[in-house]
Amino acid sequence: MPSAKNKPSFVIEVEPRYLPEESDPAVRRWVFAYTIRITNNGTMAATLRSRHWVITNSDGQRQEVRGRGVVGEEPYIPPGTSFRYSSAAVLETPVGSMHGDYEFEVDGGGEPLTVPIPVFSLSVPNLVH
């Protein structure tokens, strides 16, 4: 079992962007892409096994998404490396937010490691002047 000094330490960075070409406000459809970079600043490798997202629109509607890995992969992330992927979310409002967590299996066994994904905003640019 990894000790406190000998474990992965992840930094999650998110870059959201609005996709006007995929959106159709007339039918309440706003599409947002997001690119996530997961960096392992720790001393042990880990495999991302699952994800959990909470997606909330500005009407307060909340959707939860759970699944294996990300974008069809269960990436192995050694110390000092990053994994980057892009995905998308569809909202019924032009503003919303996402947050959640990833669950990792750490080399050497032990309990799964849950890493929070900080909340980030999804919003149409220049919506509020």
GROMACS .gro file of N, CA, C and O in nm:
model
  516
    1MET      N    1   0.085  -0.119   0.000
    1MET     CA    2   0.000   0.000   0.000
    1MET      C    3   0.089   0.124   0.000
    1MET      O    4   0.183   0.133   0.077
    2PRO      N    5   0.061   0.222  -0.087
    2PRO     CA    6   0.142   0.343  -0.094
    2PRO      C    7   0.134   0.424   0.034
    2PRO      O    8   0.029   0.436   0.095
    3SER      N    9   0.248   0.480   0.076
    3SER     CA   10   0.248   0.568   0.192
    3SER      C   11   0.210   0.708   0.147
    3SER      O   12   0.202   0.737   0.028
    4ALA      N   13   0.191   0.798   0.243
    4ALA     CA   14   0.152   0.935   0.210
    4ALA      C   15   0.258   1.004   0.123
    4ALA      O   16   0.226   1.090   0.043
    5LYS      N   17   0.386   0.967   0.142
    5LYS     CA   18   0.493   1.029   0.064
    5LYS      C   19   0.515   0.958  -0.068
    5LYS      O   20   0.587   1.007  -0.152
    6ASN      N   21   0.456   0.842  -0.085
    6ASN     CA   22   0.480   0.760  -0.203
    6ASN      C   23   0.347   0.729  -0.270
    6ASN      O   24   0.291   0.623  -0.251
    7LYS      N   25   0.296   0.826  -0.346
    7LYS     CA   26   0.166   0.809  -0.409
    7LYS      C   27   0.153   0.906  -0.526
    7LYS      O   28   0.233   0.999  -0.540
    8PRO      N   29   0.049   0.887  -0.608
    8PRO     CA   30   0.024   0.985  -0.712
    8PRO      C   31  -0.033   1.113  -0.652
    8PRO      O   32  -0.094   1.110  -0.545
    9SER      N   33  -0.012   1.223  -0.719
    9SER     CA   34  -0.070   1.351  -0.680
    9SER      C   35  -0.112   1.418  -0.810
    9SER      O   36  -0.026   1.455  -0.890
   10PHE      N   37  -0.242   1.429  -0.831
   10PHE     CA   38  -0.292   1.475  -0.960
   10PHE      C   39  -0.334   1.621  -0.958
   10PHE      O   40  -0.393   1.669  -0.861
   11VAL      N   41  -0.306   1.690  -1.069
   11VAL     CA   42  -0.355   1.825  -1.094
   11VAL      C   43  -0.446   1.814  -1.215
   11VAL      O   44  -0.407   1.757  -1.318
   12ILE      N   45  -0.568   1.865  -1.202
   12ILE     CA   46  -0.667   1.861  -1.310
   12ILE      C   47  -0.684   2.003  -1.363
   12ILE      O   48  -0.719   2.094  -1.288
   13GLU      N   49  -0.661   2.021  -1.495
   13GLU     CA   50  -0.679   2.151  -1.560
   13GLU      C   51  -0.785   2.136  -1.668
   13GLU      O   52  -0.783   2.037  -1.743
   14VAL      N   53  -0.875   2.234  -1.677
   14VAL     CA   54  -0.986   2.227  -1.771
   14VAL      C   55  -0.990   2.352  -1.858
   14VAL      O   56  -0.976   2.463  -1.807
   15GLU      N   57  -1.011   2.332  -1.988
   15GLU     CA   58  -1.029   2.442  -2.083
   15GLU      C   59  -1.163   2.423  -2.154
   15GLU      O   60  -1.171   2.347  -2.250
   16PRO      N   61  -1.269   2.489  -2.107
   16PRO     CA   62  -1.399   2.477  -2.175
   16PRO      C   63  -1.410   2.576  -2.291
   16PRO      O   64  -1.343   2.681  -2.292
   17ARG      N   65  -1.493   2.543  -2.389
   17ARG     CA   66  -1.520   2.636  -2.498
   17ARG      C   67  -1.658   2.607  -2.557
   17ARG      O   68  -1.703   2.493  -2.559
   18TYR      N   69  -1.722   2.712  -2.602
   18TYR     CA   70  -1.854   2.705  -2.663
   18TYR      C   71  -1.840   2.664  -2.809
   18TYR      O   72  -1.750   2.710  -2.879
   19LEU      N   73  -1.931   2.579  -2.858
   19LEU     CA   74  -1.930   2.534  -2.997
   19LEU      C   75  -2.055   2.586  -3.068
   19LEU      O   76  -2.157   2.518  -3.076
   20PRO      N   77  -2.049   2.708  -3.122
   20PRO     CA   78  -2.169   2.765  -3.186
   20PRO      C   79  -2.215   2.685  -3.306
   20PRO      O   80  -2.335   2.676  -3.333
   21GLU      N   81  -2.123   2.624  -3.379
   21GLU     CA   82  -2.160   2.547  -3.498
   21GLU      C   83  -2.238   2.420  -3.465
   21GLU      O   84  -2.308   2.366  -3.551
   22GLU      N   85  -2.228   2.372  -3.341
   22GLU     CA   86  -2.300   2.252  -3.298
   22GLU      C   87  -2.427   2.287  -3.221
   22GLU      O   88  -2.508   2.200  -3.190
   23SER      N   89  -2.441   2.414  -3.185
   23SER     CA   90  -2.551   2.458  -3.100
   23SER      C   91  -2.669   2.507  -3.184
   23SER      O   92  -2.653   2.548  -3.299
   24ASP      N   93  -2.788   2.505  -3.121
   24ASP     CA   94  -2.909   2.556  -3.185
   24ASP      C   95  -2.999   2.616  -3.076
   24ASP      O   96  -3.086   2.548  -3.021
   25PRO      N   97  -2.974   2.745  -3.043
   25PRO     CA   98  -3.053   2.807  -2.936
   25PRO      C   99  -3.204   2.802  -2.959
   25PRO      O  100  -3.280   2.800  -2.863
   26ALA      N  101  -3.249   2.797  -3.085
   26ALA     CA  102  -3.393   2.793  -3.114
   26ALA      C  103  -3.459   2.669  -3.054
   26ALA      O  104  -3.579   2.670  -3.024
   27VAL      N  105  -3.382   2.562  -3.035
   27VAL     CA  106  -3.437   2.439  -2.975
   27VAL      C  107  -3.372   2.410  -2.838
   27VAL      O  108  -3.370   2.297  -2.792
   28ARG      N  109  -3.319   2.517  -2.776
   28ARG     CA  110  -3.258   2.507  -2.643
   28ARG      C  111  -3.146   2.403  -2.640
   28ARG      O  112  -3.142   2.316  -2.555
   29ARG      N  113  -3.051   2.417  -2.733
   29ARG     CA  114  -2.937   2.326  -2.740
   29ARG      C  115  -2.809   2.408  -2.750
   29ARG      O  116  -2.783   2.473  -2.851
   30TRP      N  117  -2.731   2.407  -2.642
   30TRP     CA  118  -2.602   2.474  -2.639
   30TRP      C  119  -2.496   2.368  -2.613
   30TRP      O  120  -2.505   2.292  -2.516
   31VAL      N  121  -2.396   2.360  -2.701
   31VAL     CA  122  -2.294   2.256  -2.693
   31VAL      C  123  -2.161   2.319  -2.651
   31VAL      O  124  -2.118   2.421  -2.707
   32PHE      N  125  -2.098   2.255  -2.556
   32PHE     CA  126  -1.970   2.301  -2.503
   32PHE      C  127  -1.870   2.186  -2.508
   32PHE      O  128  -1.900   2.075  -2.466
   33ALA      N  129  -1.752   2.216  -2.560
   33ALA     CA  130  -1.643   2.119  -2.555
   33ALA      C  131  -1.556   2.155  -2.436
   33ALA      O  132  -1.556   2.269  -2.388
   34TYR      N  133  -1.483   2.058  -2.387
   34TYR     CA  134  -1.386   2.085  -2.281
   34TYR      C  135  -1.266   1.993  -2.302
   34TYR      O  136  -1.280   1.878  -2.344
   35THR      N  137  -1.149   2.048  -2.278
   35THR     CA  138  -1.026   1.971  -2.285
   35THR      C  139  -0.971   1.964  -2.143
   35THR      O  140  -0.963   2.066  -2.074
   36ILE      N  141  -0.936   1.843  -2.102
   36ILE     CA  142  -0.887   1.821  -1.967
   36ILE      C  143  -0.745   1.766  -1.974
   36ILE      O  144  -0.716   1.676  -2.054
   37ARG      N  145  -0.659   1.822  -1.891
   37ARG     CA  146  -0.524   1.768  -1.876
   37ARG      C  147  -0.510   1.720  -1.732
   37ARG      O  148  -0.532   1.796  -1.638
   38ILE      N  149  -0.474   1.593  -1.718
   38ILE     CA  150  -0.454   1.530  -1.588
   38ILE      C  151  -0.303   1.507  -1.574
   38ILE      O  152  -0.244   1.432  -1.652
   39THR      N  153  -0.241   1.573  -1.477
   39THR     CA  154  -0.097   1.563  -1.458
   39THR      C  155  -0.069   1.492  -1.326
   39THR      O  156  -0.126   1.527  -1.223
   40ASN      N  157   0.019   1.394  -1.332
   40ASN     CA  158   0.059   1.319  -1.213
   40ASN      C  159   0.189   1.380  -1.160
   40ASN      O  160   0.296   1.355  -1.214
   41ASN      N  161   0.178   1.460  -1.054
   41ASN     CA  162   0.296   1.521  -0.991
   41ASN      C  163   0.348   1.438  -0.874
   41ASN      O  164   0.434   1.484  -0.800
   42GLY      N  165   0.296   1.317  -0.859
   42GLY     CA  166   0.337   1.232  -0.747
   42GLY      C  167   0.453   1.141  -0.781
   42GLY      O  168   0.525   1.162  -0.880
   43THR      N  169   0.468   1.038  -0.700
   43THR     CA  170   0.581   0.945  -0.714
   43THR      C  171   0.540   0.805  -0.758
   43THR      O  172   0.625   0.719  -0.774
   44MET      N  173   0.410   0.783  -0.777
   44MET     CA  174   0.362   0.651  -0.821
   44MET      C  175   0.267   0.668  -0.939
   44MET      O  176   0.195   0.767  -0.948
   45ALA      N  177   0.265   0.568  -1.024
   45ALA     CA  178   0.174   0.568  -1.139
   45ALA      C  179   0.035   0.523  -1.095
   45ALA      O  180   0.018   0.458  -0.992
   46ALA      N  181  -0.063   0.558  -1.179
   46ALA     CA  182  -0.201   0.516  -1.152
   46ALA      C  183  -0.276   0.507  -1.285
   46ALA      O  184  -0.238   0.571  -1.383
   47THR      N  185  -0.383   0.428  -1.283
   47THR     CA  186  -0.469   0.411  -1.400
   47THR      C  187  -0.604   0.471  -1.369
   47THR      O  188  -0.665   0.440  -1.266
   48LEU      N  189  -0.652   0.557  -1.459
   48LEU     CA  190  -0.783   0.619  -1.442
   48LEU      C  191  -0.888   0.514  -1.478
   48LEU      O  192  -0.896   0.471  -1.592
   49ARG      N  193  -0.966   0.472  -1.381
   49ARG     CA  194  -1.064   0.365  -1.401
   49ARG      C  195  -1.206   0.415  -1.426
   49ARG      O  196  -1.282   0.351  -1.499
   50SER      N  197  -1.244   0.528  -1.364
   50SER     CA  198  -1.382   0.574  -1.384
   50SER      C  199  -1.393   0.724  -1.365
   50SER      O  200  -1.304   0.789  -1.310
   51ARG      N  201  -1.507   0.777  -1.413
   51ARG     CA  202  -1.535   0.919  -1.402
   51ARG      C  203  -1.676   0.937  -1.348
   51ARG      O  204  -1.763   0.852  -1.367
   52HIS      N  205  -1.697   1.051  -1.284
   52HIS     CA  206  -1.828   1.091  -1.235
   52HIS      C  207  -1.840   1.240  -1.259
   52HIS      O  208  -1.755   1.318  -1.214
   53TRP      N  209  -1.941   1.280  -1.334
   53TRP     CA  210  -1.965   1.421  -1.364
   53TRP      C  211  -2.100   1.463  -1.308
   53TRP      O  212  -2.196   1.387  -1.312
   54VAL      N  213  -2.106   1.587  -1.261
   54VAL     CA  214  -2.231   1.653  -1.225
   54VAL      C  215  -2.240   1.776  -1.315
   54VAL      O  216  -2.155   1.865  -1.308
   55ILE      N  217  -2.340   1.778  -1.402
   55ILE     CA  218  -2.359   1.885  -1.499
   55ILE      C  219  -2.486   1.959  -1.461
   55ILE      O  220  -2.592   1.898  -1.449
   56THR      N  221  -2.476   2.090  -1.439
   56THR     CA  222  -2.589   2.170  -1.395
   56THR      C  223  -2.609   2.287  -1.490
   56THR      O  224  -2.512   2.356  -1.523
   57ASN      N  225  -2.733   2.308  -1.534
   57ASN     CA  226  -2.759   2.424  -1.620
   57ASN      C  227  -2.812   2.539  -1.535
   57ASN      O  228  -2.835   2.524  -1.415
   58SER      N  229  -2.834   2.654  -1.599
   58SER     CA  230  -2.875   2.773  -1.524
   58SER      C  231  -3.020   2.767  -1.475
   58SER      O  232  -3.061   2.850  -1.394
   59ASP      N  233  -3.097   2.668  -1.519
   59ASP     CA  234  -3.230   2.646  -1.465
   59ASP      C  235  -3.227   2.556  -1.341
   59ASP      O  236  -3.330   2.524  -1.284
   60GLY      N  237  -3.107   2.514  -1.304
   60GLY     CA  238  -3.091   2.427  -1.188
   60GLY      C  239  -3.108   2.279  -1.218
   60GLY      O  240  -3.103   2.197  -1.128
   61GLN      N  241  -3.130   2.245  -1.345
   61GLN     CA  242  -3.141   2.102  -1.381
   61GLN      C  243  -3.003   2.040  -1.369
   61GLN      O  244  -2.903   2.096  -1.417
   62ARG      N  245  -3.001   1.923  -1.309
   62ARG     CA  246  -2.875   1.855  -1.279
   62ARG      C  247  -2.875   1.718  -1.343
   62ARG      O  248  -2.974   1.645  -1.334
   63GLN      N  249  -2.764   1.685  -1.405
   63GLN     CA  250  -2.748   1.553  -1.468
   63GLN      C  251  -2.619   1.492  -1.414
   63GLN      O  252  -2.516   1.560  -1.406
   64GLU      N  253  -2.625   1.365  -1.377
   64GLU     CA  254  -2.505   1.295  -1.333
   64GLU      C  255  -2.467   1.191  -1.436
   64GLU      O  256  -2.553   1.122  -1.491
   65VAL      N  257  -2.337   1.182  -1.463
   65VAL     CA  258  -2.285   1.088  -1.560
   65VAL      C  259  -2.174   1.009  -1.492
   65VAL      O  260  -2.082   1.067  -1.434
   66ARG      N  261  -2.183   0.877  -1.503
   66ARG     CA  262  -2.078   0.788  -1.449
   66ARG      C  263  -2.038   0.692  -1.559
   66ARG      O  264  -2.121   0.652  -1.640
   67GLY      N  265  -1.912   0.655  -1.559
   67GLY     CA  266  -1.869   0.558  -1.659
   67GLY      C  267  -1.725   0.516  -1.640
   67GLY      O  268  -1.651   0.573  -1.560
   68ARG      N  269  -1.688   0.414  -1.717
   68ARG     CA  270  -1.551   0.363  -1.715
   68ARG      C  271  -1.460   0.461  -1.788
   68ARG      O  272  -1.496   0.513  -1.893
   69GLY      N  273  -1.342   0.485  -1.735
   69GLY     CA  274  -1.240   0.564  -1.801
   69GLY      C  275  -1.290   0.697  -1.855
   69GLY      O  276  -1.387   0.754  -1.805
   70VAL      N  277  -1.221   0.743  -1.959
   70VAL     CA  278  -1.259   0.866  -2.029
   70VAL      C  279  -1.239   0.845  -2.178
   70VAL      O  280  -1.142   0.783  -2.219
   71VAL      N  281  -1.330   0.894  -2.259
   71VAL     CA  282  -1.328   0.884  -2.405
   71VAL      C  283  -1.285   0.744  -2.453
   71VAL      O  284  -1.204   0.730  -2.544
   72GLY      N  285  -1.340   0.641  -2.389
   72GLY     CA  286  -1.312   0.503  -2.430
   72GLY      C  287  -1.177   0.449  -2.387
   72GLY      O  288  -1.137   0.341  -2.429
   73GLU      N  289  -1.106   0.521  -2.303
   73GLU     CA  290  -0.975   0.477  -2.256
   73GLU      C  291  -0.970   0.473  -2.104
   73GLU      O  292  -1.045   0.543  -2.037
   74GLU      N  293  -0.878   0.392  -2.053
   74GLU     CA  294  -0.845   0.391  -1.912
   74GLU      C  295  -0.695   0.420  -1.905
   74GLU      O  296  -0.613   0.329  -1.895
   75PRO      N  297  -0.659   0.549  -1.914
   75PRO     CA  298  -0.518   0.584  -1.928
   75PRO      C  299  -0.433   0.553  -1.805
   75PRO      O  300  -0.476   0.575  -1.692
   76TYR      N  301  -0.313   0.505  -1.832
   76TYR     CA  302  -0.210   0.481  -1.732
   76TYR      C  303  -0.124   0.607  -1.728
   76TYR      O  304  -0.072   0.648  -1.832
   77ILE      N  305  -0.111   0.668  -1.610
   77ILE     CA  306  -0.041   0.796  -1.600
   77ILE      C  307   0.076   0.781  -1.502
   77ILE      O  308   0.058   0.786  -1.380
   78PRO      N  309   0.197   0.764  -1.556
   78PRO     CA  310   0.316   0.754  -1.470
   78PRO      C  311   0.350   0.889  -1.405
   78PRO      O  312   0.304   0.994  -1.451
   79PRO      N  313   0.433   0.887  -1.302
   79PRO     CA  314   0.477   1.013  -1.238
   79PRO      C  315   0.543   1.105  -1.341
   79PRO      O  316   0.615   1.058  -1.430
   80GLY      N  317   0.514   1.233  -1.329
   80GLY     CA  318   0.577   1.331  -1.416
   80GLY      C  319   0.519   1.341  -1.556
   80GLY      O  320   0.575   1.408  -1.642
   81THR      N  321   0.407   1.273  -1.580
   81THR     CA  322   0.345   1.278  -1.713
   81THR      C  323   0.201   1.328  -1.703
   81THR      O  324   0.144   1.337  -1.594
   82SER      N  325   0.145   1.359  -1.820
   82SER     CA  326   0.008   1.407  -1.828
   82SER      C  327  -0.069   1.327  -1.930
   82SER      O  328  -0.011   1.270  -2.023
   83PHE      N  329  -0.200   1.325  -1.913
   83PHE     CA  330  -0.291   1.270  -2.012
   83PHE      C  331  -0.390   1.380  -2.046
   83PHE      O  332  -0.443   1.446  -1.956
   84ARG      N  333  -0.415   1.400  -2.174
   84ARG     CA  334  -0.503   1.506  -2.220
   84ARG      C  335  -0.612   1.446  -2.309
   84ARG      O  336  -0.584   1.361  -2.393
   85TYR      N  337  -0.736   1.493  -2.289
   85TYR     CA  338  -0.844   1.448  -2.375
   85TYR      C  339  -0.948   1.558  -2.388
   85TYR      O  340  -0.952   1.652  -2.309
   86SER      N  341  -1.032   1.544  -2.491
   86SER     CA  342  -1.141   1.639  -2.512
   86SER      C  343  -1.273   1.564  -2.520
   86SER      O  344  -1.278   1.451  -2.569
   87SER      N  345  -1.379   1.628  -2.471
   87SER     CA  346  -1.512   1.574  -2.477
   87SER      C  347  -1.610   1.691  -2.486
   87SER      O  348  -1.567   1.804  -2.507
   88ALA      N  349  -1.738   1.664  -2.471
   88ALA     CA  350  -1.838   1.770  -2.484
   88ALA      C  351  -1.958   1.743  -2.394
   88ALA      O  352  -1.980   1.631  -2.349
   89ALA      N  353  -2.032   1.851  -2.370
   89ALA     CA  354  -2.157   1.844  -2.293
   89ALA      C  355  -2.261   1.930  -2.364
   89ALA      O  356  -2.227   2.034  -2.422
   90VAL      N  357  -2.385   1.887  -2.357
   90VAL     CA  358  -2.496   1.961  -2.418
   90VAL      C  359  -2.586   2.012  -2.305
   90VAL      O  360  -2.628   1.934  -2.219
   91LEU      N  361  -2.615   2.142  -2.309
   91LEU     CA  362  -2.703   2.203  -2.209
   91LEU      C  363  -2.829   2.256  -2.275
   91LEU      O  364  -2.829   2.285  -2.396
   92GLU      N  365  -2.933   2.274  -2.195
   92GLU     CA  366  -3.057   2.335  -2.243
   92GLU      C  367  -3.060   2.485  -2.211
   92GLU      O  368  -3.161   2.551  -2.233
   93THR      N  369  -2.951   2.537  -2.158
   93THR     CA  370  -2.938   2.680  -2.129
   93THR      C  371  -2.800   2.725  -2.176
   93THR      O  372  -2.709   2.643  -2.190
   94PRO      N  373  -2.780   2.856  -2.199
   94PRO     CA  374  -2.651   2.904  -2.248
   94PRO      C  375  -2.543   2.914  -2.140
   94PRO      O  376  -2.429   2.951  -2.170
   95VAL      N  377  -2.578   2.882  -2.016
   95VAL     CA  378  -2.484   2.888  -1.905
   95VAL      C  379  -2.503   2.766  -1.817
   95VAL      O  380  -2.616   2.721  -1.796
   96GLY      N  381  -2.394   2.713  -1.766
   96GLY     CA  382  -2.401   2.600  -1.674
   96GLY      C  383  -2.266   2.576  -1.612
   96GLY      O  384  -2.174   2.658  -1.624
   97SER      N  385  -2.254   2.463  -1.545
   97SER     CA  386  -2.126   2.428  -1.482
   97SER      C  387  -2.112   2.276  -1.476
   97SER      O  388  -2.210   2.202  -1.489
   98MET      N  389  -1.989   2.234  -1.456
   98MET     CA  390  -1.958   2.092  -1.439
   98MET      C  391  -1.856   2.077  -1.327
   98MET      O  392  -1.774   2.164  -1.305
   99HIS      N  393  -1.864   1.964  -1.259
   99HIS     CA  394  -1.762   1.921  -1.164
   99HIS      C  395  -1.780   1.772  -1.145
   99HIS      O  396  -1.876   1.713  -1.196
  100GLY      N  397  -1.689   1.711  -1.073
  100GLY     CA  398  -1.701   1.568  -1.050
  100GLY      C  399  -1.577   1.510  -0.989
  100GLY      O  400  -1.508   1.577  -0.912
  101ASP      N  401  -1.548   1.385  -1.026
  101ASP     CA  402  -1.426   1.321  -0.976
  101ASP      C  403  -1.385   1.206  -1.067
  101ASP      O  404  -1.465   1.154  -1.144
  102TYR      N  405  -1.257   1.173  -1.057
  102TYR     CA  406  -1.200   1.056  -1.124
  102TYR      C  407  -1.160   0.957  -1.016
  102TYR      O  408  -1.118   0.996  -0.908
  103GLU      N  409  -1.173   0.828  -1.048
  103GLU     CA  410  -1.124   0.725  -0.958
  103GLU      C  411  -1.007   0.655  -1.025
  103GLU      O  412  -1.016   0.611  -1.140
  104PHE      N  413  -0.896   0.646  -0.952
  104PHE     CA  414  -0.773   0.586  -1.002
  104PHE      C  415  -0.739   0.459  -0.926
  104PHE      O  416  -0.764   0.449  -0.805
  105GLU      N  417  -0.680   0.364  -0.997
  105GLU     CA  418  -0.620   0.246  -0.936
  105GLU      C  419  -0.470   0.274  -0.931
  105GLU      O  420  -0.407   0.296  -1.035
  106VAL      N  421  -0.415   0.274  -0.811
  106VAL     CA  422  -0.275   0.309  -0.791
  106VAL      C  423  -0.188   0.184  -0.803
  106VAL      O  424  -0.225   0.077  -0.752
  107ASP      N  425  -0.074   0.197  -0.871
  107ASP     CA  426   0.022   0.086  -0.876
  107ASP      C  427   0.056   0.045  -0.733
  107ASP      O  428   0.073   0.131  -0.646
  108GLY      N  429   0.065  -0.083  -0.708
  108GLY     CA  430   0.095  -0.131  -0.574
  108GLY      C  431  -0.028  -0.164  -0.492
  108GLY      O  432  -0.017  -0.207  -0.379
  109GLY      N  433  -0.146  -0.141  -0.550
  109GLY     CA  434  -0.269  -0.179  -0.482
  109GLY      C  435  -0.317  -0.078  -0.381
  109GLY      O  436  -0.283   0.040  -0.386
  110GLY      N  437  -0.397  -0.125  -0.289
  110GLY     CA  438  -0.456  -0.037  -0.190
  110GLY      C  439  -0.592   0.013  -0.235
  110GLY      O  440  -0.648  -0.031  -0.335
  111GLU      N  441  -0.645   0.106  -0.158
  111GLU     CA  442  -0.776   0.163  -0.187
  111GLU      C  443  -0.770   0.247  -0.315
  111GLU      O  444  -0.668   0.310  -0.343
  112PRO      N  445  -0.880   0.251  -0.392
  112PRO     CA  446  -0.883   0.341  -0.506
  112PRO      C  447  -0.864   0.486  -0.460
  112PRO      O  448  -0.901   0.522  -0.348
  113LEU      N  449  -0.806   0.566  -0.546
  113LEU     CA  450  -0.783   0.707  -0.516
  113LEU      C  451  -0.886   0.791  -0.591
  113LEU      O  452  -0.897   0.781  -0.714
  114THR      N  453  -0.965   0.869  -0.517
  114THR     CA  454  -1.064   0.957  -0.578
  114THR      C  455  -1.007   1.098  -0.583
  114THR      O  456  -0.964   1.152  -0.482
  115VAL      N  457  -1.007   1.155  -0.705
  115VAL     CA  458  -0.951   1.289  -0.726
  115VAL      C  459  -1.063   1.381  -0.774
  115VAL      O  460  -1.125   1.354  -0.877
  116PRO      N  461  -1.090   1.489  -0.701
  116PRO     CA  462  -1.197   1.580  -0.743
  116PRO      C  463  -1.160   1.657  -0.870
  116PRO      O  464  -1.045   1.693  -0.891
  117ILE      N  465  -1.262   1.680  -0.952
  117ILE     CA  466  -1.250   1.768  -1.068
  117ILE      C  467  -1.316   1.898  -1.025
  117ILE      O  468  -1.436   1.901  -0.997
  118PRO      N  469  -1.238   2.007  -1.018
  118PRO     CA  470  -1.297   2.132  -0.970
  118PRO      C  471  -1.407   2.183  -1.062
  118PRO      O  472  -1.407   2.155  -1.182
  119VAL      N  473  -1.499   2.258  -1.004
  119VAL     CA  474  -1.610   2.313  -1.082
  119VAL      C  475  -1.555   2.409  -1.188
  119VAL      O  476  -1.460   2.482  -1.163
  120PHE      N  477  -1.614   2.401  -1.307
  120PHE     CA  478  -1.580   2.496  -1.412
  120PHE      C  479  -1.709   2.538  -1.483
  120PHE      O  480  -1.807   2.466  -1.485
  121SER      N  481  -1.705   2.661  -1.538
  121SER     CA  482  -1.823   2.719  -1.602
  121SER      C  483  -1.829   2.685  -1.750
  121SER      O  484  -1.727   2.677  -1.817
  122LEU      N  485  -1.951   2.669  -1.795
  122LEU     CA  486  -1.980   2.656  -1.937
  122LEU      C  487  -2.069   2.774  -1.970
  122LEU      O  488  -2.178   2.789  -1.911
  123SER      N  489  -2.025   2.862  -2.058
  123SER     CA  490  -2.108   2.977  -2.091
  123SER      C  491  -2.076   3.030  -2.230
  123SER      O  492  -1.962   3.025  -2.275
  124VAL      N  493  -2.180   3.078  -2.294
  124VAL     CA  494  -2.166   3.140  -2.425
  124VAL      C  495  -2.087   3.270  -2.405
  124VAL      O  496  -2.123   3.351  -2.317
  125PRO      N  497  -1.980   3.293  -2.481
  125PRO     CA  498  -1.900   3.416  -2.465
  125PRO      C  499  -1.986   3.541  -2.493
  125PRO      O  500  -2.076   3.539  -2.575
  126ASN      N  501  -1.954   3.646  -2.421
  126ASN     CA  502  -2.018   3.777  -2.439
  126ASN      C  503  -2.169   3.773  -2.417
  126ASN      O  504  -2.241   3.856  -2.472
  127LEU      N  505  -2.216   3.678  -2.338
  127LEU     CA  506  -2.359   3.667  -2.311
  127LEU      C  507  -2.408   3.784  -2.227
  127LEU      O  508  -2.515   3.837  -2.249
  128VAL      N  509  -2.328   3.824  -2.129
  128VAL     CA  510  -2.361   3.936  -2.041
  128VAL      C  511  -2.270   4.053  -2.077
  128VAL      O  512  -2.149   4.038  -2.080
  129HIS      N  513  -2.328   4.165  -2.106
  129HIS     CA  514  -2.248   4.282  -2.145
  129HIS      C  515  -2.229   4.378  -2.030
  129HIS      O  516  -2.310   4.395  -1.948
   0.00000   0.00000   0.00000
